[in-house]
GROMACS .gro file of C-alpha atoms in nm:
model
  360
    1UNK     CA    1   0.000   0.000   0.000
    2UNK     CA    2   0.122   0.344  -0.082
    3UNK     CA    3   0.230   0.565   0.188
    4UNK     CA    4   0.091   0.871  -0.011
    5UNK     CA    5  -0.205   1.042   0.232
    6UNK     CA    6  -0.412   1.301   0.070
    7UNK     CA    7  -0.396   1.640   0.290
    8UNK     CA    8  -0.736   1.886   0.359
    9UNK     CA    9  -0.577   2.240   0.322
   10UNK     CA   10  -0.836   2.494   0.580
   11UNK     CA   11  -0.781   2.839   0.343
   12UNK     CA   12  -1.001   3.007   0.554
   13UNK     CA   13  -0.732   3.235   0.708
   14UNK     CA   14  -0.533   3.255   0.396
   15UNK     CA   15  -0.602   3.523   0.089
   16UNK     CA   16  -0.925   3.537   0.014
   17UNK     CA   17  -0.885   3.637  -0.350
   18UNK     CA   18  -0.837   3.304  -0.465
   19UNK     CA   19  -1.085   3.038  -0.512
   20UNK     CA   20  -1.148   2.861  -0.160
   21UNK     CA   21  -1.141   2.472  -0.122
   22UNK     CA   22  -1.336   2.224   0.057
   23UNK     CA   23  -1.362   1.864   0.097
   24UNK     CA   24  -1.650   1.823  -0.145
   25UNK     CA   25  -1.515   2.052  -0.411
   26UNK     CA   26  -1.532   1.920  -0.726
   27UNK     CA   27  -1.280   1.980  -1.075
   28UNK     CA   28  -1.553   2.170  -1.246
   29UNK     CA   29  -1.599   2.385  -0.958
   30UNK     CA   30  -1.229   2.532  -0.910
   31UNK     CA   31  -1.233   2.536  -1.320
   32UNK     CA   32  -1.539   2.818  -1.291
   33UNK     CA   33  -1.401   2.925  -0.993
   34UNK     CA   34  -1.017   3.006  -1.188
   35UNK     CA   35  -1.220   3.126  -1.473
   36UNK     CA   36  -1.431   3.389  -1.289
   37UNK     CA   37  -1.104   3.494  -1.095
   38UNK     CA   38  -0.920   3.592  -1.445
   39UNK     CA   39  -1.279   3.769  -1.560
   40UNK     CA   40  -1.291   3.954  -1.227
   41UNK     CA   41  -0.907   4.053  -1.241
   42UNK     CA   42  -0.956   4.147  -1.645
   43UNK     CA   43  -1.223   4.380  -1.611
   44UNK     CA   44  -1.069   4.573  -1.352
   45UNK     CA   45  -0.752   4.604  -1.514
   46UNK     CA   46  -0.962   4.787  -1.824
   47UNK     CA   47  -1.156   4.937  -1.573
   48UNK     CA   48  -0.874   5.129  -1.467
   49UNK     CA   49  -0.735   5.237  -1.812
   50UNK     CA   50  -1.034   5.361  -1.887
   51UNK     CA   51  -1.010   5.592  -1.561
   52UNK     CA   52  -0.649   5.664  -1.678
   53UNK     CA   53  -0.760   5.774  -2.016
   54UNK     CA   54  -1.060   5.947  -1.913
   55UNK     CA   55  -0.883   6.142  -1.638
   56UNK     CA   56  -0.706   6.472  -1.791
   57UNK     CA   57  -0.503   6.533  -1.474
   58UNK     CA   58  -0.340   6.228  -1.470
   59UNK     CA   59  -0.255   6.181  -1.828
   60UNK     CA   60   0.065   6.290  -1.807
   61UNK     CA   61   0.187   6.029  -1.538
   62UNK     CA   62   0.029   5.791  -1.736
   63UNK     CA   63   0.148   5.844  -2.071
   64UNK     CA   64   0.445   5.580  -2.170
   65UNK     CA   65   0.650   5.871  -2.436
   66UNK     CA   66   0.603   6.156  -2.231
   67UNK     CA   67   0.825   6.443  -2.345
   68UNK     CA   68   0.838   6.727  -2.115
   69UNK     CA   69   0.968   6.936  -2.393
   70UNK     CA   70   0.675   6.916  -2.616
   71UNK     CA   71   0.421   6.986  -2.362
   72UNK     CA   72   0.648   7.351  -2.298
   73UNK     CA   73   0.642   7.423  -2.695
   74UNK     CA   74   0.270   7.327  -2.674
   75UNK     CA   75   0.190   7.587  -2.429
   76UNK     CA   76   0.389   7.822  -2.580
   77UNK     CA   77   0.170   8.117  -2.744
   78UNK     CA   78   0.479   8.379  -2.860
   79UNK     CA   79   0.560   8.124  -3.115
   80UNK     CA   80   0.313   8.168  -3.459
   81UNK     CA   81   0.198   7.837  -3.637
   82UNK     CA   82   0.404   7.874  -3.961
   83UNK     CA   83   0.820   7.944  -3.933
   84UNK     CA   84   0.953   8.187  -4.103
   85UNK     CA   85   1.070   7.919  -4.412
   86UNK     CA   86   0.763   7.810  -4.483
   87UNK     CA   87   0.549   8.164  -4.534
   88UNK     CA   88   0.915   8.249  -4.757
   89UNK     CA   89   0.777   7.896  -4.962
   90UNK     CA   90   0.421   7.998  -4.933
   91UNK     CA   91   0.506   8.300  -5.110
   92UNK     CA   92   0.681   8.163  -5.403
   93UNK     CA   93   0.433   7.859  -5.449
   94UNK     CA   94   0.180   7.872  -5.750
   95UNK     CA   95  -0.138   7.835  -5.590
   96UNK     CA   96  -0.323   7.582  -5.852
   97UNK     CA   97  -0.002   7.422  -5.953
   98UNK     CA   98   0.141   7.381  -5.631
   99UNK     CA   99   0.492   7.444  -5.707
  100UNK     CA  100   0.803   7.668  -5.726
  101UNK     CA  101   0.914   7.839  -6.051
  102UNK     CA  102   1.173   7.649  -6.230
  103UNK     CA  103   1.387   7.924  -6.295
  104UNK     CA  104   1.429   8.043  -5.888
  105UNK     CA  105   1.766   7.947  -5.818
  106UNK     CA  106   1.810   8.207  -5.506
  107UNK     CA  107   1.513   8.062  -5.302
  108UNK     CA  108   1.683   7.739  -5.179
  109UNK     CA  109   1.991   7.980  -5.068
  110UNK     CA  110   1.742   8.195  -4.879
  111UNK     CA  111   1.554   7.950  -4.721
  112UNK     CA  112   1.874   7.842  -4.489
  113UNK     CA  113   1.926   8.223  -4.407
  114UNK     CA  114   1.565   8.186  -4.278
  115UNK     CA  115   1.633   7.917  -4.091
  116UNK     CA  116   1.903   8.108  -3.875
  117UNK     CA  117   1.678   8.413  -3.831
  118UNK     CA  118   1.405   8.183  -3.706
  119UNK     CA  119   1.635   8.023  -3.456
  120UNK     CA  120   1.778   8.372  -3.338
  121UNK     CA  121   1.416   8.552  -3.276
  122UNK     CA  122   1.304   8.156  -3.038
  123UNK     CA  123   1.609   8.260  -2.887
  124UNK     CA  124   1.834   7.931  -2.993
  125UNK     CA  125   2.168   8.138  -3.147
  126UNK     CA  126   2.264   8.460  -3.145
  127UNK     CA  127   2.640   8.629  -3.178
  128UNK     CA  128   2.902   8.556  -2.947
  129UNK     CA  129   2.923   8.833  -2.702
  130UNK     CA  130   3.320   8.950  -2.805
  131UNK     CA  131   3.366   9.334  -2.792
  132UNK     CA  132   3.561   9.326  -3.118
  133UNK     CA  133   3.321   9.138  -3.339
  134UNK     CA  134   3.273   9.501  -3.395
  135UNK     CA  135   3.577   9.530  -3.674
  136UNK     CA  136   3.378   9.284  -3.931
  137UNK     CA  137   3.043   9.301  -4.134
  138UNK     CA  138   2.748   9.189  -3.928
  139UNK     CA  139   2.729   8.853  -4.126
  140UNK     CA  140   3.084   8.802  -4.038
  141UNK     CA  141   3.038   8.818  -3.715
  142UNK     CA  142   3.081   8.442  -3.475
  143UNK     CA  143   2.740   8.290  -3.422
  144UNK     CA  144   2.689   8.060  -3.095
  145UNK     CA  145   2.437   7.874  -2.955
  146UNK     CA  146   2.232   7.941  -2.598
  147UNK     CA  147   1.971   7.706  -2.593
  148UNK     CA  148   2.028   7.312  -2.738
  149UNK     CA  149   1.688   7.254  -2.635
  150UNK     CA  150   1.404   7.104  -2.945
  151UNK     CA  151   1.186   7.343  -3.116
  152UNK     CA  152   0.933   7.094  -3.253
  153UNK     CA  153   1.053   7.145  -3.621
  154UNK     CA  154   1.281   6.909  -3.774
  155UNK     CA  155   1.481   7.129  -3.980
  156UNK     CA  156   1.519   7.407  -3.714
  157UNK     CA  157   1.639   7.081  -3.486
  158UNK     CA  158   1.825   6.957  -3.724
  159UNK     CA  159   2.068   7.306  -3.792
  160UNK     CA  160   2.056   7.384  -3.415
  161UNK     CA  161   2.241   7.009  -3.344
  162UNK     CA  162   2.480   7.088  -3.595
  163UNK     CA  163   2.550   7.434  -3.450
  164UNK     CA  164   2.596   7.266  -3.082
  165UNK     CA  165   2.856   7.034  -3.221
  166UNK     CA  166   3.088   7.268  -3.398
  167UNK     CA  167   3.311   7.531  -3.296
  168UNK     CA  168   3.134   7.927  -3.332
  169UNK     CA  169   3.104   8.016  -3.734
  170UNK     CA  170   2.994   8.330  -3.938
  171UNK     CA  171   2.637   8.450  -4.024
  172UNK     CA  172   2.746   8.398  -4.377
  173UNK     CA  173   2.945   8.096  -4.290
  174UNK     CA  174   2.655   7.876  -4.182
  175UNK     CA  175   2.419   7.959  -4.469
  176UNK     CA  176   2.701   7.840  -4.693
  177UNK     CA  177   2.715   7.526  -4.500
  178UNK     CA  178   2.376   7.451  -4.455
  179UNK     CA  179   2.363   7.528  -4.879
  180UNK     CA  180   2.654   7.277  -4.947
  181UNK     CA  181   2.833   7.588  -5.126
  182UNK     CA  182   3.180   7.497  -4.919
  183UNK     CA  183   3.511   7.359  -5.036
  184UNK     CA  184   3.527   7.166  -4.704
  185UNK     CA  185   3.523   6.788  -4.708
  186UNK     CA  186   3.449   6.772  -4.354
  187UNK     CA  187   3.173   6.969  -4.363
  188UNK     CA  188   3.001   6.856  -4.657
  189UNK     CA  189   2.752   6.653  -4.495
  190UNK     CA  190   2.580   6.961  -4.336
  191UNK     CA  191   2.433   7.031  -4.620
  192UNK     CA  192   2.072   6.999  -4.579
  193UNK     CA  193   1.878   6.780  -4.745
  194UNK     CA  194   1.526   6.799  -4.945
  195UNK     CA  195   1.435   7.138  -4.787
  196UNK     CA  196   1.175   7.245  -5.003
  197UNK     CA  197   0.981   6.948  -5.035
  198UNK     CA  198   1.063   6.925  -4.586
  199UNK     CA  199   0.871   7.279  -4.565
  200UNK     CA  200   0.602   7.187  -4.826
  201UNK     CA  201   0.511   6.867  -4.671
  202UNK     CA  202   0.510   7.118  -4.257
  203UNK     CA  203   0.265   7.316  -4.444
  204UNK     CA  204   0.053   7.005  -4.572
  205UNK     CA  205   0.018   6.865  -4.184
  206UNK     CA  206  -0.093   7.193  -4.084
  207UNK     CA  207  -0.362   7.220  -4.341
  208UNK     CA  208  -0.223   7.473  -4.549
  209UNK     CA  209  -0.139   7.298  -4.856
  210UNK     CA  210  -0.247   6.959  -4.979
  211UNK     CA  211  -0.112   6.704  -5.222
  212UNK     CA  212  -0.124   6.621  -5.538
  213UNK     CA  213   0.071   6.371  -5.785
  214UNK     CA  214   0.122   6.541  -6.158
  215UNK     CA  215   0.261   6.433  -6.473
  216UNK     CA  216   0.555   6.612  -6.598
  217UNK     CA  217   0.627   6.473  -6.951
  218UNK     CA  218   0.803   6.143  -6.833
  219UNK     CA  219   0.744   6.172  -6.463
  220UNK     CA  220   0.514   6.196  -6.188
  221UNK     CA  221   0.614   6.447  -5.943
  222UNK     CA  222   0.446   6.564  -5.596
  223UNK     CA  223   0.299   6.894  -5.585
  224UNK     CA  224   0.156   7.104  -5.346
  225UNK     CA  225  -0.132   7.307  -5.421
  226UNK     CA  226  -0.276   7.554  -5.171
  227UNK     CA  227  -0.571   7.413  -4.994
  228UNK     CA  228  -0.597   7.714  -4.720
  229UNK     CA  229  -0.624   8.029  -4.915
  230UNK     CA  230  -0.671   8.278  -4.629
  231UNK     CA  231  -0.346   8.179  -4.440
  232UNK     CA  232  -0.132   8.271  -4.777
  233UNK     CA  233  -0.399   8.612  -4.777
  234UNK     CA  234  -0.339   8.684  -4.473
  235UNK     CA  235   0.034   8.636  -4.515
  236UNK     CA  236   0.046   8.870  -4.835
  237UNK     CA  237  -0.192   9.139  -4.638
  238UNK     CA  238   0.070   9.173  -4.396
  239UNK     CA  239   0.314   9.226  -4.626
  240UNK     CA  240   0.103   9.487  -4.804
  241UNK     CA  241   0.068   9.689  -4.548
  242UNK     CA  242   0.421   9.750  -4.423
  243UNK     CA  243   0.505   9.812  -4.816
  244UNK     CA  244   0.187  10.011  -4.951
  245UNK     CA  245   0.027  10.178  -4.630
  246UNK     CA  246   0.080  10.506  -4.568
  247UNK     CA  247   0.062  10.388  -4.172
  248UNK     CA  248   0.166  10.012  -4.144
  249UNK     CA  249  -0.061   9.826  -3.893
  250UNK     CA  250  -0.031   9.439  -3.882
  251UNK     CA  251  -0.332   9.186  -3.899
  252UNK     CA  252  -0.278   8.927  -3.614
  253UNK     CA  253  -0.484   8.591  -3.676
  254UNK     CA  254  -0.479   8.226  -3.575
  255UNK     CA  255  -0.166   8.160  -3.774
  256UNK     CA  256  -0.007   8.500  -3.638
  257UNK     CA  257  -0.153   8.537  -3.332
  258UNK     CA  258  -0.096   8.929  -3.152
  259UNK     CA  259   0.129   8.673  -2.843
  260UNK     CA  260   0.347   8.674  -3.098
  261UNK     CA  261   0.687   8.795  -2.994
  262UNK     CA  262   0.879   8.998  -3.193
  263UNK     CA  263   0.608   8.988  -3.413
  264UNK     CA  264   0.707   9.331  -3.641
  265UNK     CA  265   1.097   9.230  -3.686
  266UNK     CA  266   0.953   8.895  -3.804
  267UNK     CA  267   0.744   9.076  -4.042
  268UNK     CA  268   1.026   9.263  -4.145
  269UNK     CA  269   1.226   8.953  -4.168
  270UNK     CA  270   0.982   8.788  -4.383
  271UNK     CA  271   0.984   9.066  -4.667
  272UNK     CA  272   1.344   9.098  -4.652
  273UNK     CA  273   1.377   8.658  -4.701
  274UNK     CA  274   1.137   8.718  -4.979
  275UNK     CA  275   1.280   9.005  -5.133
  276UNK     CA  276   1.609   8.770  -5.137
  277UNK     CA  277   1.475   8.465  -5.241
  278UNK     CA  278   1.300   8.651  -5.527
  279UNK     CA  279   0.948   8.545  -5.446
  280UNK     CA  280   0.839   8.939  -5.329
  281UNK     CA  281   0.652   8.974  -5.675
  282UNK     CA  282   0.481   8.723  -5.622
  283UNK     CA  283   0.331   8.898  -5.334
  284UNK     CA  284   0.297   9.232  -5.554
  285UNK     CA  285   0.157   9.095  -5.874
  286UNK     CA  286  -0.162   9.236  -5.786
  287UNK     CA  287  -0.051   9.623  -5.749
  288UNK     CA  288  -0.081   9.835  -6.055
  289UNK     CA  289   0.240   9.947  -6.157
  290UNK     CA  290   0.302  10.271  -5.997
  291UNK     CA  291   0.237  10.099  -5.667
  292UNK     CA  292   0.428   9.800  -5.771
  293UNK     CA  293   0.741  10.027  -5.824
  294UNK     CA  294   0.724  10.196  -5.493
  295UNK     CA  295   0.674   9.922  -5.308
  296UNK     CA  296   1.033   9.759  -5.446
  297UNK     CA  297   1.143  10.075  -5.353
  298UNK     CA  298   1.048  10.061  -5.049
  299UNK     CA  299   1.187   9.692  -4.992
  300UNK     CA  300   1.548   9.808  -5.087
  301UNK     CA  301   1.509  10.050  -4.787
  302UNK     CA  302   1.390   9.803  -4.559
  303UNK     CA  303   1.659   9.582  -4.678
  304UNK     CA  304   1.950   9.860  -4.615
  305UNK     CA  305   1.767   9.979  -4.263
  306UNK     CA  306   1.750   9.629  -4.138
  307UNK     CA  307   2.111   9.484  -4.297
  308UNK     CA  308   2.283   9.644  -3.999
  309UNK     CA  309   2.275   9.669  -3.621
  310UNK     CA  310   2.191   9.886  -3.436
  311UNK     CA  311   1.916   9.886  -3.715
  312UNK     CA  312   1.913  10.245  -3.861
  313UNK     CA  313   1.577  10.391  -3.729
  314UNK     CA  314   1.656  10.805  -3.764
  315UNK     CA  315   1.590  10.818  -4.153
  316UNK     CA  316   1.263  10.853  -4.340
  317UNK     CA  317   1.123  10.707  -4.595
  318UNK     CA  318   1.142  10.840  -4.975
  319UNK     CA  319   0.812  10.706  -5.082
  320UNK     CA  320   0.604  10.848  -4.779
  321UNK     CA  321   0.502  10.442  -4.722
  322UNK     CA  322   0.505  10.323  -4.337
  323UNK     CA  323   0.637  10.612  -4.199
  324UNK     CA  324   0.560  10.455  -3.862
  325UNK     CA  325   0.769  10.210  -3.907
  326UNK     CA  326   1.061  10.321  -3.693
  327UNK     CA  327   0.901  10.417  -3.422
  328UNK     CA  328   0.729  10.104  -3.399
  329UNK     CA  329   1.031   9.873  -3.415
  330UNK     CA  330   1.182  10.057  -3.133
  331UNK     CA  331   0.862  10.043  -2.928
  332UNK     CA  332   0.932   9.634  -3.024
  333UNK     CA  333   1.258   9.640  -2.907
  334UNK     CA  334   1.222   9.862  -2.590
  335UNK     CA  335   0.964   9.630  -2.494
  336UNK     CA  336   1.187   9.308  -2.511
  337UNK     CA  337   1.520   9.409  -2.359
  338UNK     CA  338   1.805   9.169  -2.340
  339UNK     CA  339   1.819   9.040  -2.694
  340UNK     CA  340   2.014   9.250  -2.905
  341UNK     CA  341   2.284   8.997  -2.997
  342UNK     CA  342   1.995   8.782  -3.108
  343UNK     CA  343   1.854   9.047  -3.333
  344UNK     CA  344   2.232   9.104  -3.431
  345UNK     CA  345   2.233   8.799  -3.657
  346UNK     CA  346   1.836   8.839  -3.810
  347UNK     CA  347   2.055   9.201  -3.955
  348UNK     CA  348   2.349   8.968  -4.042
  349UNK     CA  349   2.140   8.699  -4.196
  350UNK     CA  350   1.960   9.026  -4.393
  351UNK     CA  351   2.313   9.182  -4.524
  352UNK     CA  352   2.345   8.855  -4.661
  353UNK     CA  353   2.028   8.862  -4.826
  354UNK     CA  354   2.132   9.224  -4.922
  355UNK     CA  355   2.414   9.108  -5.160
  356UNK     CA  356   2.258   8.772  -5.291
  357UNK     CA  357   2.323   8.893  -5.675
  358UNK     CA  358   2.659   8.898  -5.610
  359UNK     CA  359   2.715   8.565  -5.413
  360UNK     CA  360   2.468   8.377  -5.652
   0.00000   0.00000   0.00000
């Protein structure tokens, strides 16, 4: 006979979460009994998600790729929707056909220059505090970095890690980098890629443009028309009125909200970028031609006021157009101390802009 002896186990003191046994329990019993545990312990467990999910307060503890810097750029209202880049491409897009003229060769140039301006005025760069920087051009002038932190655009991130992890350049320097016009080996990789077609695709997840496939001759090509007319209206109104109004006054909206910070220079940033990457007619196609010609005009002053810093604010303007204009962008200024070495490269990335016939 086997020496075996089955035991009786009293689970009355023990955890009462599991299923309880008694001398008369039977197999089918503890099998409902398991099952009805792993029911009981499944439903809570997406009973409680659902309270994660539903609770706001909490979703931030909760959430598995939490990034604390996104949630700061979220909440952050000084910043407008569209960078300074893409209302340059906006500009020199054809609305229907959703492309850039073929024969622009001083756009793709520009568009790094933008990038440096927009990185200067979120406060990322600006030039390294040296009393005799003085003795050179503002665009040859050492640029440095302040803040490594992310912006939430990829090219801005991009340019901004490949400032951290080089010594201090030039204004004019880094667009040439950042263009691939350099002689350097070693630097040839910061050349940045696909920039157009970066910025076009920004502007189609923010609902500005949409796109399209189209058949050129042999090919099929992406393009880009515009699917949100009053952003690029707004844009061009804003424009218009720092280059035809007697008194400029901006238009603030929910792409260029009146948070914005430095929300004039920017302005004068953009038509100076345009003017350079030769997309400003664009903008003025629909001026007669007395109008037209005075507004140029009063671009190449902008461009000469703004190509310099101190920015020269005591002249007046020839064609009697924004002659508030000064006054305005020192009220700007005044009202954000502490950044003039940031606004020192915007005029260095403009005196580049200034002589973009002769470099191109």
């Amino acid at each position: 006979m086997s020496t075996l002896q089955r035991r009786r186990v009293n689970r009355a003191g023990s955890d009462s979460s599991g299923p309880e046994l008694s001398p008369t329990v039977t197999a089918e019993q503890l099998a409902d009994d398991v099952r009805n545990s792993a029911s009981n312990t499944e439903r809570t467990k997406y009973k409680s998600q659902d309270a994660d999910d539903d609770d706001d307060s909490s979703i931030v503890g909760k959430r598995v790729a939490y990034d604390p810097e996104e949630a700061k750029l979220q909440g952050d209202y000084s910043i407008p929707t569209l960078t300074l880049m893409e209302e340059v491409l906006l500009m020199g897009l054809k609305d229907r056909e959703g492309h850039l003229s073929f024969w622009n060769d001083n756009i793709s140039y520009a568009l790094r220059g933008c990038i440096l301006i927009e990185l200067a005025l979120r406060g990322k760069i600006r030039m390294l505090d040296d009393s005799a920087r003085k003795r050179f051009d503002v665009s040859e002038r050492l640029v440095e970095v302040i803040d490594g932190t992310k912006t939430g655009e990829v090219l801005l991130d991009e340019t901004l890690q490949l400032m951290k992890n080089d010594e201090p350049l030039t204004v004019a320097n880094w667009i040439d980098l950042l263009s691939g016009e350099t002689w350097n080996l070693m630097k040839i990789n910061y050349q940045l890629k696909q920039v157009r077609e970066r910025l076009a695709k920004g502007l189609v997840d923010k609902g500005v443009l949409r796109t399209e496939m189209k058949n050129f001759f042999l090919f099929d090509m992406a393009t880009h028309p515009v699917a949100d007319s009053t952003c690029k209206e707004a844009i061009k109104r804003r424009i218009l009125s720092v280059l035809v109004s007697r008194n400029m006054e901006l238009e603030y909206n929910d792409f260029f909200p009146k948070t914005t910070s430095f929300a004039l220079i920017r302005t004068l940033a953009l038509i100076c970028s345009a003017y350079g990457a030769n997309v400003l007619e664009n903008v003025l196609a629909s001026l007669d031609f007395d109008k037209r010609d005075r507004a140029i005009g009063r671009s190449d002053e902008i461009l000469a006021q703004f190509a310099q810093y101190p920015f020269k604010l005591d002249g007046e303007s020839e064609y009697g157009i924004s002659i508030n204009l000064n006054r305005e962008v020192e009220d700007e200024i005044e009202g954000l101390p502490g950044h003039d070495l940031q606004l020192e490269v915007v005029a260095g990335v403009i005196e580049v802009f200034s002589r973009m016939d002769l470099l191109l």
